[in-house]
Amino acid sequence: MALKLALAEVSQEELRHEILHTWETAKTTWVVPLQIGPIDISINKIIWFLWIGAALTFLILFIGSRALKNRPGAYQVIVEDLYGFGRNFLGGQVGPEGMKWFPYTLSIFVFLLTLNLIGLIPSSYPVTSNISFTMTLAFLTFILTQYMGIKKHGAGKYFKSWTPPGLPAKFIMSPVMWFLHLIQEFSKPLTLGLRLYANILAGHLIIFVFLGLILYFGSFLAIVSVPAAVVFYAFEIFVAVLQAYIFAILTQVYIELAIYADEH
Amino acid sequence: MEPVLALLQADPTEGLKLLGVGVAAGAAVIGPGAGMGYLIGQTIASIHRQPEAFEQTRTLMFLGIGLVEAFALYGLVFALLLAFVL
Amino acid sequence: MDPTGIFDLPNTSLIFWEVITFAILLALLYYFVYPPLKNQIRQRQQSIEQAIDEAEKTRKEARELLQEYRQQIQEAREEAREIREEARQQGQAQRERAKKEAREEADRIIKRAQEEIQRERESALREVRQEVAGMVMQASEQIIGRSLDRDEHERLISRSLDELEAEVAGSGSGR
């Protein structure tokens, strides 16, 4: 796509680099090279922001949970509300036994929210727009889901519960339905990871594309593209909260569905 | 005219790729657009029918928006893959 | 594999560090954050429940107290009304009695005065009569020159006195 267009002050190639700058340079910035055997585990900008997010998540919750008073200040109320939100809105979606998993999903929620919001700071790196990150988290959900299902019902009963009861033509339909459920079971984490990744990446890309248009068409376009970028930035804050919530609640629901697999 | 000429002189796969980008991103928007319209319309109807359940309905609506919106973005991701990576 | 970094799939370092970071984060949160938060919320819930119970109790007590006071006030008011009524009745009776007594007293005084007058009048009449009788006897002795016998005498006097009396009564009524 090395086209040089007449209107452009920059080439498409350069514009592309400008738009994708965050993702292109992340792997080569602030690098501490590390390696285990053939696997590269060097620390780069992505990892730094992952750690910043994790540290902030921990600090936000930790400071709120220390120095607890009976007459709470505003900050303590926020943290307690966060916990109450986890208990009331994340836990117990399918049945009461899922309640013991809500600290896990609440951790995911706060972690993802922090990472999403940190990613909105200019020249930072949105870790949640990295598909490796979201897929790993979704894969953890997948493992937990299957683990809980097998632990609760035993492997045979759990896998048997994937075929709905009362099928006509049982010998033919049961394997088909089981196979469909298998696909569904694997597509769950796939869509879970892809959803978060696509939302955050698309949000950031839209902002960058709008600002990139200024480079391409000239600075007069700033009248249009800067307000548009600001609007999308505000929308991204909303999306950051929403997607963190959706990831957390779907994780919870998947785990609880596995726990109550025999009821469906 | 010059951009068009440049396009014509370029590798034809580039043009097809751009076409694919447009189709992928554009087609992916159709379904979620209809779905989100239906979702929000139903939400409004539900709120009008039962205003006391507003909080719950709103929460579910946002959840639904988040889920539906993702499908448009899958298309966008494939478009981006076509445009930038492949 | 991917120079643009937007489809950064096998990013081994990120996956490795993410798993480790997330595990540490979860461990820290489960160990340091959630237990005190849980305790705190449970404690607050308990204290709030206690406060609500207490408030309920206090309110009940207050309501009972109010009821009692209201009843007392009602009773007091009733009593006051009774007392007032009684006092009024008493006063009324007193007044009636006083009036009656006064009237009787007055009647008695008037009656006594009338009787007195009657008596005075009668005694005065009698005196006048005797005197007149004496005078008439003297005068008639002088005129006739002889003494009438006693019976005749008496009869004459009596007749003339009756005439006089009739005259007096006539002039008295004509007065």
CSV table of C-alpha atoms in Angstrom, one decimal, chain A residues 1 3 5-6 16 20 191 194-195 197-199 201-202 205 235 238-239 242-243 245-246 249-250, chain B residues 2-3 6-7 10 14 18 59 62-63 65-67 69-71 73-74 76-78 80 83-84:
chain,number,residue,atom,x,y,z
A,1,MET,CA,0.0,0.0,0.0
A,3,LEU,CA,0.7,4.8,-2.6
A,5,LEU,CA,-1.7,10.4,-3.1
A,6,ALA,CA,-1.8,13.9,-4.5
A,16,ARG,CA,-0.4,4.1,9.1
A,20,LEU,CA,-0.6,2.4,14.9
A,191,THR,CA,-15.7,-14.4,22.0
A,194,LEU,CA,-12.2,-11.0,21.3
A,195,ARG,CA,-15.0,-8.8,22.6
A,197,TYR,CA,-9.9,-6.7,22.7
A,198,ALA,CA,-12.0,-5.5,19.8
A,199,ASN,CA,-13.8,-2.9,21.8
A,201,LEU,CA,-8.7,-1.6,20.1
A,202,ALA,CA,-11.5,-0.2,18.0
A,205,LEU,CA,-8.1,3.2,16.6
A,235,PHE,CA,-17.5,7.2,24.8
A,238,PHE,CA,-18.1,4.5,29.0
A,239,VAL,CA,-16.9,1.5,27.0
A,242,LEU,CA,-19.0,-1.5,30.3
A,243,GLN,CA,-16.5,-3.9,28.8
A,245,TYR,CA,-18.3,-5.2,33.6
A,246,ILE,CA,-19.3,-7.5,30.7
A,249,ILE,CA,-20.1,-10.8,34.5
A,250,LEU,CA,-19.7,-13.3,31.7
B,2,GLU,CA,-3.9,10.7,-10.0
B,3,PRO,CA,-5.1,8.5,-7.0
B,6,ALA,CA,-2.1,5.1,-8.9
B,7,LEU,CA,-4.6,2.5,-7.8
B,10,ALA,CA,-0.8,-0.9,-8.3
B,14,GLU,CA,-4.1,-4.4,-3.0
B,18,LEU,CA,-9.2,-2.7,0.3
B,59,THR,CA,-28.5,-2.5,33.4
B,62,PHE,CA,-26.2,-1.8,28.7
B,63,LEU,CA,-25.2,-5.4,29.1
B,65,ILE,CA,-25.5,-3.2,24.1
B,66,GLY,CA,-22.0,-4.4,25.1
B,67,LEU,CA,-22.7,-7.8,23.8
B,69,GLU,CA,-21.7,-4.0,19.9
B,70,ALA,CA,-18.9,-6.6,20.0
B,71,PHE,CA,-20.2,-8.3,16.9
B,73,LEU,CA,-16.2,-4.9,16.2
B,74,TYR,CA,-15.4,-8.5,15.3
B,76,LEU,CA,-13.8,-4.3,12.3
B,77,VAL,CA,-11.1,-6.5,13.7
B,78,PHE,CA,-11.1,-8.7,10.6
B,80,LEU,CA,-8.1,-4.3,10.4
B,83,ALA,CA,-5.8,-3.9,6.1
B,84,PHE,CA,-2.7,-4.0,8.3
